[in-house]
Amino acid sequence: MGGSATRSTGILADNAIRGLFDSGRLKSETTLDDDQIQPASLDLRLGAKAFRVRASFLPGPSHLVADKLDRLQLHVIDLADGAVLETGCVYIVPLMESLDLPAELAASANPKSSTGRLDIFTRVITDRAQEFDKIPAGYSGPLYLEISPRTFPIVVRRGSRLSQIRFRKGNALLGESELLALHGTDTLVASETPNVSGGGIALSIDLKGTGPDGLIGYRGKHHTSVVDVDRKNQHDIFDFWEPLFSRGRNELILDPDEFYILVSREAVHVPPLYAAEMTPFDPLVGEFRVHYAGFFDPGFGHAPAGGSGSRAVLEVRSHEVPFILEHGQIVGRLVYEHMLDAPEGLYGSGLGSNYQAQGLKLSKHFRAG
Ligand SMILES: Nc1ccn([C@H]2C[C@H](O)[C@@H](COP(=O)(O)OP(=O)(O)OP(=O)(O)O)O2)c(=O)n1
């Protein structure tokens, strides 16, 4: 697996994230959960209170989030014993972790894959932020999570982990020629004609499906019961999701503003010295989009880590008009970055990973039957 990477730019691996705690650059109200540090990211935990606010906001260059909360909060919810967050409402939750980053380290946040699969919209906000989910180099201060459940009401509590953060030194994105070379040696996506463009490698949609009727995906139901984000295999799939079948048509009409879980046609591979992120195909194609960008861990889909054939799960929404998606249509791109160092753990190898070697897979909260 290529030994140590030691580079001057790249994404911090698990060991270096541990080092940030040891040196006080990363702090937390309580000791870390055992599995909180992932190969290339840290899961962030909800603190004890949620503020229901009238609307989402960014503090802007001269304000703290706390000042805005004083003005915008409608109600404070105690999360100590768990509380329901309702669909269509916006909540701000101070996180347990806070930062005191050195000048050369920046960070970015993303919903965890399980959060995106539940259609829970989340973004990290920092003091003086002008952008969501981006933490500038050298940031020192608290972290907050904006949460807005879109399809299902959810139960969360202090310690629930909905979002994750990656730390980055400099710029270590792979350019298109580097991507093609890496694809040549390590097969990043299982495609005979890889489409490398827009700084990434394209992912297309599978609408042929599996099984006799061709199961292609699921559409979220409305007016369901609540999903407890901390409980696995808890809910019957069919209480929350309507299965969708291709029945030989190889296409799907997206209803406006409905939420779909679909799957990539290509298997995806993230070699151990790289980390990837999915970005929407083209933000200017407003009709439909992969709704949640997502971090892909080093080792995802890696054969020695038990990942052969892992597909990417795609959370898709159509806006404004009904839209016909066709089998093989490009819906997203994977961009790859170098790791600064080789991670100690890889996705799938003994880390309790939930989605290694997955096909079409709902979040870990659901069970069949
Ligand atoms: N749209 C996406 C985003 C991610 N993934 C895959 C690649 C990731 O390496 C893996 C796990 O992602 P997270 O760590 O975000 O997910 P969880 O923390 O929810 O899952 P786990 O408990 O398995 O770490 O899921 C995916 O298939 N489709």
XYZ file of C-alpha atoms and ligand atoms in Angstrom:
397
model
C 0.000 0.000 0.000
C 2.739 2.379 -0.952
C 4.270 3.078 2.480
C 4.306 6.493 4.039
C 3.255 9.469 1.970
C 4.964 12.237 3.867
C 4.120 15.278 1.769
C 4.010 18.963 2.536
C 0.341 19.368 1.545
C -2.629 17.089 2.014
C -5.480 15.902 4.210
C -4.605 15.010 7.798
C -4.911 11.318 8.606
C -6.232 9.749 11.846
C -2.910 9.934 13.688
C -2.418 13.611 12.924
C -6.004 14.327 14.062
C -5.180 12.619 17.368
C -2.104 14.870 17.489
C -4.319 17.962 17.168
C -6.100 16.912 20.361
C -2.854 16.219 22.168
C -1.516 19.668 21.295
C -4.743 21.494 22.221
C -5.462 22.593 18.636
C -8.692 20.634 18.813
C -10.677 20.620 22.039
C -13.772 18.834 23.210
C -16.105 19.148 26.224
C -15.669 15.436 26.977
C -13.261 12.685 25.981
C -13.564 11.407 22.455
C -15.745 8.433 21.526
C -13.642 5.412 20.520
C -14.644 5.520 16.879
C -14.900 9.282 16.484
C -11.673 9.647 14.506
C -12.053 8.181 11.016
C -9.190 7.561 8.526
C -9.322 11.135 7.200
C -11.931 12.968 9.281
C -13.348 13.594 12.714
C -17.044 13.176 13.542
C -18.438 16.236 15.333
C -20.780 15.779 18.310
C -23.862 17.786 19.221
C -23.698 19.736 22.476
C -26.442 19.899 25.105
C -28.724 22.531 23.586
C -30.448 23.249 20.302
C -31.688 26.709 19.362
C -34.712 26.814 17.104
C -34.239 29.828 14.841
C -36.549 31.565 12.398
C -34.221 31.165 9.472
C -30.740 30.086 8.510
C -28.005 32.732 8.638
C -24.297 33.450 8.237
C -22.724 35.718 10.852
C -20.581 37.691 8.350
C -17.095 39.080 8.965
C -17.806 41.121 12.106
C -20.174 38.909 14.113
C -20.096 35.936 16.410
C -22.682 33.188 15.999
C -23.692 33.669 19.650
C -24.669 37.320 18.971
C -26.887 36.281 16.089
C -28.452 33.544 18.187
C -29.416 36.078 20.845
C -31.386 37.947 18.213
C -32.784 35.070 16.144
C -33.573 32.291 18.592
C -37.218 31.385 19.152
C -36.829 28.549 21.629
C -34.094 26.556 23.389
C -34.360 22.749 23.388
C -32.559 20.572 25.930
C -30.826 17.663 24.172
C -29.621 15.884 27.323
C -32.278 13.142 27.092
C -32.972 13.462 23.384
C -35.452 15.683 21.569
C -37.339 15.670 18.295
C -36.223 18.036 15.535
C -39.108 18.625 13.135
C -39.004 18.774 9.342
C -38.992 22.218 7.774
C -37.551 23.875 10.911
C -34.033 25.269 11.326
C -32.005 24.537 14.455
C -28.536 25.687 15.522
C -26.612 23.415 17.891
C -23.289 24.374 19.521
C -20.933 21.430 18.968
C -18.828 19.772 21.667
C -15.648 20.258 19.656
C -13.906 23.590 19.156
C -10.774 24.639 17.269
C -7.573 26.591 17.718
C -5.988 25.841 14.348
C -2.410 26.753 13.468
C -1.984 29.224 10.610
C -1.208 26.489 8.059
C -4.275 24.327 8.732
C -7.743 24.874 7.281
C -10.739 22.553 7.519
C -13.979 21.725 5.788
C -17.113 19.997 6.987
C -19.700 17.792 5.363
C -22.764 15.863 6.521
C -21.910 12.245 7.340
C -23.099 9.860 4.725
C -25.787 8.553 7.114
C -27.038 12.131 7.598
C -27.319 12.752 3.861
C -29.099 9.428 3.385
C -31.740 10.596 5.894
C -32.162 13.905 4.033
C -31.047 15.889 7.056
C -29.627 19.160 5.822
C -26.628 20.171 7.970
C -23.921 22.805 7.672
C -21.160 23.875 10.032
C -21.017 27.572 10.958
C -18.059 29.357 12.557
C -17.776 32.811 14.095
C -17.372 35.531 11.440
C -18.174 33.008 8.694
C -19.043 34.161 5.213
C -19.448 30.603 3.953
C -20.934 27.407 5.365
C -18.842 24.303 5.984
C -15.512 26.092 5.336
C -13.206 26.738 8.258
C -10.445 29.197 7.396
C -6.779 28.458 8.148
C -5.869 29.463 11.694
C -9.508 29.601 12.915
C -9.845 29.755 16.654
C -13.290 29.466 18.182
C -16.451 27.414 18.576
C -18.253 25.333 15.946
C -22.003 25.267 15.430
C -24.168 22.979 13.360
C -27.211 24.151 11.457
C -29.702 21.273 11.182
C -32.861 21.135 9.122
C -34.526 17.727 8.685
C -36.177 17.689 5.250
C -38.090 14.435 4.930
C -38.294 12.672 8.316
C -38.534 14.161 11.809
C -35.510 12.980 13.819
C -34.517 12.306 17.421
C -31.078 13.631 18.380
C -29.293 13.973 21.679
C -26.118 15.383 23.178
C -23.293 13.423 21.526
C -25.152 12.554 18.286
C -22.818 12.739 15.297
C -24.342 14.220 12.157
C -21.412 15.984 10.582
C -17.715 15.457 10.014
C -14.663 17.630 9.494
C -11.491 17.225 7.439
C -8.263 19.099 8.118
C -6.149 20.221 5.229
C -2.660 21.623 4.860
C -2.276 23.642 1.653
C -3.884 22.533 -1.589
C -3.483 18.884 -2.513
C -6.206 18.403 -5.112
C -5.284 16.118 -7.988
C -5.341 17.769 -11.391
C -6.866 15.993 -14.381
C -3.618 14.475 -15.672
C -2.752 13.181 -12.181
C -6.272 11.739 -11.903
C -5.962 9.931 -15.211
C -2.571 8.513 -14.199
C -3.955 7.313 -10.843
C -6.970 5.828 -12.575
C -4.572 3.993 -14.881
C -2.791 2.298 -11.986
C -5.544 2.018 -9.344
C -8.917 2.111 -11.218
C -10.787 4.892 -9.420
C -14.150 4.202 -10.997
C -14.993 0.945 -12.740
C -15.710 2.390 -16.160
C -14.274 1.480 -19.541
C -14.368 5.104 -20.633
C -13.620 7.199 -17.569
C -14.858 10.748 -17.961
C -12.290 13.037 -16.348
C -13.490 16.618 -16.547
C -14.284 19.589 -14.349
C -11.462 18.620 -11.986
C -13.005 15.251 -11.153
C -14.013 11.844 -12.449
C -17.651 11.444 -13.397
C -20.163 9.174 -11.685
C -23.305 8.161 -13.513
C -26.576 6.723 -12.332
C -27.730 3.098 -12.400
C -31.358 2.854 -13.459
C -31.282 -0.774 -14.629
C -31.481 -1.977 -11.080
C -31.112 -5.370 -9.471
C -33.377 -8.383 -9.011
C -36.220 -9.553 -11.274
C -38.100 -6.222 -11.203
C -34.964 -4.099 -11.235
C -34.898 -2.319 -7.869
C -33.346 1.059 -8.666
C -33.853 3.082 -5.542
C -36.215 4.522 -2.947
C -38.363 7.615 -2.576
C -38.835 9.095 0.909
C -42.382 8.886 2.317
C -44.123 11.798 3.982
C -45.696 12.031 7.450
C -43.650 9.188 8.872
C -42.707 8.454 12.422
C -39.406 9.788 13.834
C -35.942 8.364 13.052
C -33.575 8.086 16.007
C -30.200 9.003 14.494
C -28.298 6.976 17.107
C -30.043 3.623 16.581
C -29.025 1.135 13.916
C -31.363 -1.385 12.241
C -34.245 0.199 14.073
C -36.872 1.020 11.502
C -38.717 -1.010 8.878
C -37.639 0.254 5.452
C -41.171 0.282 4.075
C -42.528 2.548 6.827
C -40.243 5.268 5.504
C -39.405 4.480 1.898
C -41.235 3.533 -1.261
C -39.146 1.177 -3.428
C -38.750 2.064 -7.113
C -38.403 -0.483 -9.935
C -37.117 0.014 -13.460
C -39.287 -2.726 -15.024
C -37.079 -2.610 -18.099
C -37.484 1.118 -18.705
C -34.051 2.244 -17.471
C -35.313 5.693 -16.606
C -36.962 7.454 -13.707
C -39.151 10.548 -13.569
C -38.165 12.659 -10.593
C -41.103 14.441 -8.967
C -40.220 18.000 -7.958
C -38.930 18.293 -4.405
C -39.210 14.596 -3.586
C -36.139 12.910 -2.127
C -34.600 9.863 -3.814
C -31.872 7.415 -2.831
C -30.225 5.990 -5.944
C -26.876 4.378 -6.672
C -23.940 4.916 -9.007
C -23.462 2.646 -12.002
C -19.717 2.542 -11.362
C -17.948 0.919 -8.451
C -15.781 3.490 -6.682
C -12.276 3.145 -5.290
C -10.345 5.452 -2.971
C -6.747 4.185 -2.627
C -5.213 4.436 0.870
C -3.100 7.534 0.222
C -6.027 9.567 -1.107
C -9.323 10.993 0.074
C -12.227 11.837 -2.226
C -15.287 14.012 -2.180
C -18.386 13.924 -4.344
C -19.502 17.183 -5.880
C -22.668 17.842 -7.877
C -22.150 17.334 -11.615
C -22.879 20.876 -12.621
C -24.455 23.350 -10.248
C -25.824 25.180 -13.295
C -27.973 22.228 -14.296
C -30.603 23.312 -11.823
C -33.236 20.685 -12.707
C -31.823 17.977 -10.520
C -28.789 17.516 -8.368
C -26.999 15.202 -6.060
C -28.155 16.898 -2.940
C -25.419 16.222 -0.442
C -21.756 16.358 -1.300
C -19.971 13.596 0.561
C -16.588 12.635 1.880
C -15.236 9.285 0.695
C -12.696 7.758 3.075
C -9.278 6.345 2.156
C -9.854 2.631 1.659
C -13.477 2.946 0.491
C -13.901 0.340 -2.258
C -10.307 -0.844 -1.767
C -10.089 -4.604 -2.354
C -7.589 -5.384 0.472
C -9.951 -3.518 2.839
C -12.893 -5.664 1.695
C -14.328 -3.021 -0.567
C -14.448 -4.498 -4.067
C -17.486 -3.316 -5.962
C -18.510 -0.531 -3.565
C -20.936 1.830 -5.275
C -21.629 5.414 -4.297
C -25.038 6.192 -2.888
C -26.618 9.208 -4.545
C -29.158 11.435 -2.834
C -31.061 13.146 -5.574
C -33.715 15.839 -5.773
C -35.426 17.530 -8.678
C -36.309 21.188 -8.474
C -39.108 23.151 -10.112
C -40.148 20.653 -12.810
C -40.491 16.878 -13.162
C -37.272 15.571 -14.713
C -36.483 12.312 -16.516
C -33.232 10.736 -15.378
C -31.799 8.118 -17.713
C -29.565 5.162 -17.031
C -25.921 6.220 -17.355
C -26.600 9.948 -16.990
C -23.775 11.739 -15.186
C -24.911 13.025 -11.809
C -21.764 13.799 -9.854
C -17.996 13.949 -9.855
C -15.462 12.570 -7.468
C -12.555 14.870 -6.755
C -9.463 13.346 -5.163
C -6.948 14.851 -2.775
C -3.653 13.557 -1.469
C -3.433 12.495 2.151
C -0.628 14.258 4.013
C 0.282 10.889 5.524
C -0.946 7.326 5.262
C -3.884 6.685 7.629
C -3.444 4.038 10.300
C -6.963 2.682 9.719
C -8.694 2.279 6.384
C -12.418 2.459 5.722
C -13.822 -1.024 6.149
C -10.930 -2.624 7.991
C -12.159 -3.224 11.514
C -13.546 0.298 11.976
C -17.216 -0.724 12.212
C -17.777 0.865 8.802
C -21.338 0.596 7.606
C -21.100 1.077 3.872
C -18.041 -0.825 2.588
C -18.840 -3.059 -0.413
C -22.344 -1.594 -0.560
C -24.697 -1.589 -3.514
C -27.941 0.356 -3.232
C -28.013 0.933 0.519
C -30.281 3.014 2.731
C -28.818 4.464 5.910
C -27.833 2.130 8.742
C -31.031 3.029 10.660
C -33.283 0.834 8.482
C -33.838 -2.910 8.313
C -35.697 -5.009 5.784
C -38.915 -6.436 7.304
N -22.868 10.078 -1.100
C -22.067 9.208 -0.523
C -21.149 9.608 0.475
C -20.339 8.641 1.046
N -20.437 7.359 0.661
C -19.586 6.326 1.265
C -18.115 6.710 1.219
C -17.712 6.888 2.628
O -16.368 6.502 2.842
C -18.691 6.016 3.383
C -18.899 6.421 4.826
O -19.163 7.780 4.879
P -19.288 8.554 6.262
O -18.111 8.313 7.133
O -19.720 9.916 5.907
O -20.565 7.805 6.832
P -21.015 7.366 8.216
O -20.128 7.887 9.291
O -22.430 7.696 8.253
O -20.797 5.815 8.062
P -19.762 4.852 8.756
O -20.378 4.626 10.093
O -19.727 3.638 7.898
O -18.435 5.610 8.798
O -19.914 6.132 2.628
C -21.343 6.987 -0.314
O -21.446 5.833 -0.681
N -22.147 7.912 -0.895
